[in-house]
Coordinates of C-alpha atoms and ligand atoms in Angstrom, one line a residue:
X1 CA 9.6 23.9 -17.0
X2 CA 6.3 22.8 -17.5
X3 CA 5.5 19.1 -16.5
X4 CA 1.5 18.1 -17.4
X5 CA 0.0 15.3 -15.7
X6 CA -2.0 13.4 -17.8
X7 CA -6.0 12.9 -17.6
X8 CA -6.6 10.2 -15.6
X9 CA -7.8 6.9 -17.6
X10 CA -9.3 4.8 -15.3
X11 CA -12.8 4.1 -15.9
X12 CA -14.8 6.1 -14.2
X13 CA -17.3 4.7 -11.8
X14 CA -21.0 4.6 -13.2
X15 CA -23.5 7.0 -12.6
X16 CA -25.6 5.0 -10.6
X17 CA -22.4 4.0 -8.2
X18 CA -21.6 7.6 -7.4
X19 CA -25.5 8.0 -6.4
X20 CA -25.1 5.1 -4.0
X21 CA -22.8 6.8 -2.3
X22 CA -22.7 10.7 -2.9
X23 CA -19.3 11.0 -3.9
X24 CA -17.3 14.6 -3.8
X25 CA -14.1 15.1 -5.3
X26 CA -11.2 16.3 -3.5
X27 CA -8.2 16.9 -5.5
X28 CA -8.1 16.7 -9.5
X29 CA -7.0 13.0 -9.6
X30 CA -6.8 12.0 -5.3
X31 CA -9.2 12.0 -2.5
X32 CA -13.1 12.3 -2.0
X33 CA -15.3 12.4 0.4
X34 CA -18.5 10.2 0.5
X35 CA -21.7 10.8 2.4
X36 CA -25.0 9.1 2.7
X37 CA -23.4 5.4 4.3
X38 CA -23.2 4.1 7.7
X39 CA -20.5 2.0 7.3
X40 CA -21.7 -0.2 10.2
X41 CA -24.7 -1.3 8.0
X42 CA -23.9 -0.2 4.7
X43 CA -26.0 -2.3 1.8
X44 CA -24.0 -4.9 -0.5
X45 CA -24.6 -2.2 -3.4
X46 CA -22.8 0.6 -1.5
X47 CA -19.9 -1.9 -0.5
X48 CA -19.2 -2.9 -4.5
X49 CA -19.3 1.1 -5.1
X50 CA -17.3 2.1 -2.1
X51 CA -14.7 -0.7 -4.1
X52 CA -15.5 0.6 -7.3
X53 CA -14.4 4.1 -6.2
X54 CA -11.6 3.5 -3.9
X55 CA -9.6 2.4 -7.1
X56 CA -10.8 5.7 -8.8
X57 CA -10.3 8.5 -6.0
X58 CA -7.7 6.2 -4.1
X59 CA -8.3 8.0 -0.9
X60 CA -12.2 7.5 0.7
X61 CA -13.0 9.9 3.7
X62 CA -16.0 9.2 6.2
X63 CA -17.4 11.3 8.5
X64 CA -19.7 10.8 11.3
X65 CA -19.2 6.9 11.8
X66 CA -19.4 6.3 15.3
X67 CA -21.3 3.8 15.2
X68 CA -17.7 1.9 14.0
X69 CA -16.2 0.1 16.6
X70 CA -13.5 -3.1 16.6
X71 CA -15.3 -5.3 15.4
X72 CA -18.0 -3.7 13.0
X73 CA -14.8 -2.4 11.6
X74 CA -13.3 -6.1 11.1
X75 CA -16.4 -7.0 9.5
X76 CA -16.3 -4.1 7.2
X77 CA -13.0 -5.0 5.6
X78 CA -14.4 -8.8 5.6
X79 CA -17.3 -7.6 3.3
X80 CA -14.5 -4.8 1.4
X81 CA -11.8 -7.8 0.9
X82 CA -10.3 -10.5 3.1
X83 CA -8.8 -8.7 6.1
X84 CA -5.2 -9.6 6.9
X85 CA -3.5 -9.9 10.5
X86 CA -2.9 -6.8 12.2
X87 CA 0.9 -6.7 10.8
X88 CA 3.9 -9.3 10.3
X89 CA 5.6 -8.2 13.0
X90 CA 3.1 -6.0 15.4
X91 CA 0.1 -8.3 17.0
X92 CA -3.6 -7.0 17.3
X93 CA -4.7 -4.2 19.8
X94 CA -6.2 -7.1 21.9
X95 CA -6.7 -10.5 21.9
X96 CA -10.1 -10.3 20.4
X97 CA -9.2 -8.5 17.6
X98 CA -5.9 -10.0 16.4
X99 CA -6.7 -8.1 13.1
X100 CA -6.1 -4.4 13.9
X101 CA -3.2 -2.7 14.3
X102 CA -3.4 0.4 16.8
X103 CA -1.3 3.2 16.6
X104 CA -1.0 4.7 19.8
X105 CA 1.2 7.6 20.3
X106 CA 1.3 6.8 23.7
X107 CA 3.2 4.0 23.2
X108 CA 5.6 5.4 20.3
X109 CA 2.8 4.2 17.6
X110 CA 4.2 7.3 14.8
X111 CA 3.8 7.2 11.3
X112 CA 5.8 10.2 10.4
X113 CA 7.8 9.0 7.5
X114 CA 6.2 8.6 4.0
X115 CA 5.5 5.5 3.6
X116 CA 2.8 2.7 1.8
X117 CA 2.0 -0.2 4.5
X118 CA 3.8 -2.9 4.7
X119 CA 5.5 -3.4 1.2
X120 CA 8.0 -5.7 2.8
X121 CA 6.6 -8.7 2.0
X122 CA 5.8 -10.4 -0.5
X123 CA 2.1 -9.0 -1.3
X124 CA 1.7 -5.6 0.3
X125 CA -2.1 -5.0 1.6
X126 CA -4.0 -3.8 -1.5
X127 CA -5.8 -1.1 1.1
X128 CA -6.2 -0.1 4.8
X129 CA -9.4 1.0 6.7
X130 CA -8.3 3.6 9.2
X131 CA -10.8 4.7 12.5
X132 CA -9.8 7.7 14.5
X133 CA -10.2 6.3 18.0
X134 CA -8.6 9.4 20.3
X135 CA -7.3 12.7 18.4
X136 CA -5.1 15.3 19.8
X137 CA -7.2 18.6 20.3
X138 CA -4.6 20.1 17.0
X139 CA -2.2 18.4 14.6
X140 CA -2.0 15.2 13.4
X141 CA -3.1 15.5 10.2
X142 CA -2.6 12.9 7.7
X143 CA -1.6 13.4 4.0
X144 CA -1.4 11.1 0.9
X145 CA 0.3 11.1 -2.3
X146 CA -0.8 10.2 -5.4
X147 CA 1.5 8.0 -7.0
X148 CA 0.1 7.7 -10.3
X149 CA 0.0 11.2 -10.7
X150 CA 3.4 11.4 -9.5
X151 CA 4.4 8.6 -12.4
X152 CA 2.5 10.5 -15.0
X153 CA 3.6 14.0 -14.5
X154 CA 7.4 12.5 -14.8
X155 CA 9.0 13.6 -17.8
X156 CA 8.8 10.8 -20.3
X157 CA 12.7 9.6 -20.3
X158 CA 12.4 9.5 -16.6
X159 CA 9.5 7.4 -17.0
X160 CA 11.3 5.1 -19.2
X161 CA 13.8 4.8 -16.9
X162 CA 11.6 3.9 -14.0
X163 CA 9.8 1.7 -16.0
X164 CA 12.9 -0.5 -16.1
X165 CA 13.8 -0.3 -12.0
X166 CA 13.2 -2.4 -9.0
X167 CA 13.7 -1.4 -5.8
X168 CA 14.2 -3.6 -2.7
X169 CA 12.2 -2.9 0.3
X170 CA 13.2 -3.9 3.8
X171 CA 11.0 -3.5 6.9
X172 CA 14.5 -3.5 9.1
X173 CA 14.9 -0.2 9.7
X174 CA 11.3 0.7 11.2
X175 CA 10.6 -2.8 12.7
X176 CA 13.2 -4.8 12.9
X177 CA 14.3 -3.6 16.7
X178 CA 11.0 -4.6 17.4
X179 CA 11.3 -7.6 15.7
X180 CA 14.0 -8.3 17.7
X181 CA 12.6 -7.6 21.4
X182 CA 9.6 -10.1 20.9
X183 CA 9.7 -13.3 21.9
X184 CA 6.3 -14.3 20.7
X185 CA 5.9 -15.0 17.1
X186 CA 3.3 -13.2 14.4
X187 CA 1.6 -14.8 11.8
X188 CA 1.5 -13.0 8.5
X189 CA -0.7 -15.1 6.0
X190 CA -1.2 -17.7 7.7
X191 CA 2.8 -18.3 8.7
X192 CA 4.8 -17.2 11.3
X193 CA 6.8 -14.0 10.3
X194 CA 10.4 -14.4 12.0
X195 CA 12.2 -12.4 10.4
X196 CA 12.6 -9.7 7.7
X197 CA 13.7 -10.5 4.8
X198 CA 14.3 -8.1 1.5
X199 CA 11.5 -8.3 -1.0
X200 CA 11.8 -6.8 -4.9
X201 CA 9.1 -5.2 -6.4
X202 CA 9.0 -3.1 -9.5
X203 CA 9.5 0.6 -9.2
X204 CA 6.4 1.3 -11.7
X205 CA 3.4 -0.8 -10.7
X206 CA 0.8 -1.4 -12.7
X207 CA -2.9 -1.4 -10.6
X208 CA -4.2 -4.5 -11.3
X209 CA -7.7 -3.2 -11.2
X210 CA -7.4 0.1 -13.0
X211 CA -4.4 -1.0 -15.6
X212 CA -2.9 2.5 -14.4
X213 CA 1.2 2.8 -13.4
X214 CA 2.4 3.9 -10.2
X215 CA 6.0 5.6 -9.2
X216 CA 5.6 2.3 -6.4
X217 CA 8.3 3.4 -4.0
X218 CA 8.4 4.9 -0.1
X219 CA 11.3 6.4 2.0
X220 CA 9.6 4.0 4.8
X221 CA 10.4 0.7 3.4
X222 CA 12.3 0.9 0.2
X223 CA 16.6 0.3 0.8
X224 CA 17.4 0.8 -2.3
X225 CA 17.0 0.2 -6.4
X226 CA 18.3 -2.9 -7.3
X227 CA 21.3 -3.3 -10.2
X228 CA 22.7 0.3 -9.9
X229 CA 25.3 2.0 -7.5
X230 CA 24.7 3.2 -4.4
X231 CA 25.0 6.9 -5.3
X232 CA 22.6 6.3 -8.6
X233 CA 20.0 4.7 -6.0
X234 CA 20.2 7.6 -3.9
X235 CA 19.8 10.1 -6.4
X236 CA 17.4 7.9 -8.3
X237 CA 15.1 7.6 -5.2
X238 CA 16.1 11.6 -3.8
X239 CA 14.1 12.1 -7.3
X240 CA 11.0 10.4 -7.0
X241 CA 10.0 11.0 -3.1
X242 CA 10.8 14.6 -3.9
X243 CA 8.5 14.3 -7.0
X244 CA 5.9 12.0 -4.9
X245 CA 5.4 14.4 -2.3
X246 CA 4.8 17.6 -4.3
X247 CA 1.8 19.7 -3.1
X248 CA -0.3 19.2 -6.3
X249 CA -0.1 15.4 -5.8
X250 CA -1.6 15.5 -1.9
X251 CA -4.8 15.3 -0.2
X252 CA -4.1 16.4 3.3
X253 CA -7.1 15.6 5.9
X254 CA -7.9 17.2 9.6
X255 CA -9.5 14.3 11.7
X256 CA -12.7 14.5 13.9
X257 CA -13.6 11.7 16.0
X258 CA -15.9 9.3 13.9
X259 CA -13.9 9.6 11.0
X260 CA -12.8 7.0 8.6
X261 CA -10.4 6.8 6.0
X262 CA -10.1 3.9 3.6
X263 CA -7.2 4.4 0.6
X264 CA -6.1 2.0 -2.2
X265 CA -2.1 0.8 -0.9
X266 CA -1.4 -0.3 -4.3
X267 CA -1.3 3.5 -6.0
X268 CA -0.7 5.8 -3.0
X269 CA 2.4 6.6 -0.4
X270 CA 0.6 8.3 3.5
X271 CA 2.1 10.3 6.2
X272 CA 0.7 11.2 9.7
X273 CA 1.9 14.3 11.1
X274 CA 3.7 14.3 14.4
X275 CA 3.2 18.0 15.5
X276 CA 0.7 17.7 19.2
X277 CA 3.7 17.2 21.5
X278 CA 2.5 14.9 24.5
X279 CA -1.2 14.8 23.7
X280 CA -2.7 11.3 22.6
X281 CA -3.5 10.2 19.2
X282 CA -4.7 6.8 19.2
X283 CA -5.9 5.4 15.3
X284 CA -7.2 2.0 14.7
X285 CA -5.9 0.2 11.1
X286 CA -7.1 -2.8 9.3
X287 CA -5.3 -4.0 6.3
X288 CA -7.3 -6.0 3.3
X289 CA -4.8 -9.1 1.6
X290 CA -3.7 -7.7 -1.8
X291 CA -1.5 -9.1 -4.5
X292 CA 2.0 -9.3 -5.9
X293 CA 3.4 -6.0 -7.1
X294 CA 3.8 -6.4 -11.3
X295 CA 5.4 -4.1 -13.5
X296 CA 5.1 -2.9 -17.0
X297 CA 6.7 -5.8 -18.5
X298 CA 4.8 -8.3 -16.9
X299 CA 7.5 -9.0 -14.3
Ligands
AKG1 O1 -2.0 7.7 12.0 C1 -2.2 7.9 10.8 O2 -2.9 8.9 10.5 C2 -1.8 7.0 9.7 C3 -1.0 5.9 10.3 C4 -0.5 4.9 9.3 O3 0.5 5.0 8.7 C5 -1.4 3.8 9.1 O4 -2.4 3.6 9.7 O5 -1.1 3.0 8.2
FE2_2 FE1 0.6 3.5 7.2

């Protein structure tokens, strides 16, 4: 069988963007590294093209930024997008910072299930700006999936089909415990998040920047696909995170202190590998405010 994925069709980013910022391509359609920015002082016309091209290559790669801390990295997202709270349910690595969200391995903070952040609520994060902070001496990697790709290199009547689905997605199962041992509350938005609650979004989004669709689903969040049976929903969703998480639609990165990644939530699915045993991994998130999830019909 022979399944072609399609060119990509966003536009591309302009000539004198990709000088701003020296941009090399990863994979055919995910991933690139950039050099030539600080990221602590980058200029306003390396922060539109770093925008510009985190749509395009959905996954940005840093090196070297160590002059990134806390709050340099807060004012980073303010200048990418309006930077959210650290998470609904998980409050900020300090009181200074309510807006990251650490994950610490030394305190269970694992990211080993495929997953895109936070597509619980109502208006998933449109991207996350993540700072390696303490790295395990091997392992740890973390990969991402292309989920347009992943849409266009479905056969067609499958893509039909998807194009029709929506898919609830629950934030029980990885936070809900944790939810549920807190007393004090976290704001999400502006409101205090108390509880989980369901949330539908189409299983084909739509990027609202690049016009492109998306397979939007993730084994992390998603419970099931709305209006069929339970065994359709399994085998329905079996399909696509089998599909998403082929080789050919992954960009796979080792980290090095000083890193940074940045990658667009609305078109990819991430994974952090838990392979270092006892050693600490400690990674420091923000998360930029996106928008509502549409589909191909508008809904
Ligand atoms: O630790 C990582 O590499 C990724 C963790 C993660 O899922 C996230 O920061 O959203
Ligand atoms: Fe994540």
């Amino acid at each position: 069988m022979t399944l072609l994925a399609a060119p990509t069709t966003a536009p591309a980013s302009t000539a004198a963007e990709r000088r701003l910022l020296e941009i090399e391509r990863l994979e055919p359609s995910i991933g690139a590294r950039v050099h030539g920015v600080d990221l602590s002082r980058a200029t306003d016309d390396q922060v539109r093209a770093i925008r510009t091209a985190l749509a395009e290559y959905k996954v940005l790669f840093f090196a070297g930024q160590h002059a990134l801390h806390p709050d340099s990295q807060i004012a980073l997202g303010r200048r990418l997008g309006e930077v959210t709270e650290s998470h609904p349910v998980v409050p900020g690595v300090d009181e200074q910072h309510p807006e990251i969200y650490a994950l610490d391995s030394a305190t269970g903070g694992f990211a080993d299930v495929w997953h895109t952040d936070v597509t619980f609520v109502r208006r998933p994060p449109l991207g996350s700006v993540l700072r390696a902070v303490v790295l395990p001496p091997t392992g740890g990697d973390t990969q991402w999936a292309d989920l347009e790709l992943a849409y266009q290199s479905l056969s067609e009547p499958v893509r039909r089909l998807a194009d029709q689905l929506v898919a609830v997605h629950d934030g029980t199962r990885e936070f809900g415990y944790y939810l549920a041992q807190r007393e004090e509350r976290t704001t999400w938005e502006g409101e205090e998040f108390r509880a989980l609650v369901p949330i539908e979004h189409p299983v084909v989004r739509v990027h609202p920047e690049t016009g492109r669709k998306g397979l939007f689903v993730n084994p992390g969040f998603v419970s099931h696909i709305k209006d069929v049976s339970d065994a359709e929903s399994r085998y329905l969703l079996d399909l696509f995170y089998a599909h998403i998480t082929k080789p050919e639609h992954i960009v796979r990165h080792r980290w090095s202190v000083g890193d940074v990644v940045m990658w667009d939530n609305r078109s990819t699915v991430h994974y952090a590998n838990r392979d270092y045993g006892d050693q600490r991994r400690v990674m420091h998130r923000i998360t930029l405010r996106g928008d509502r999830p549409i589909g191909p019909t508008g809904a």
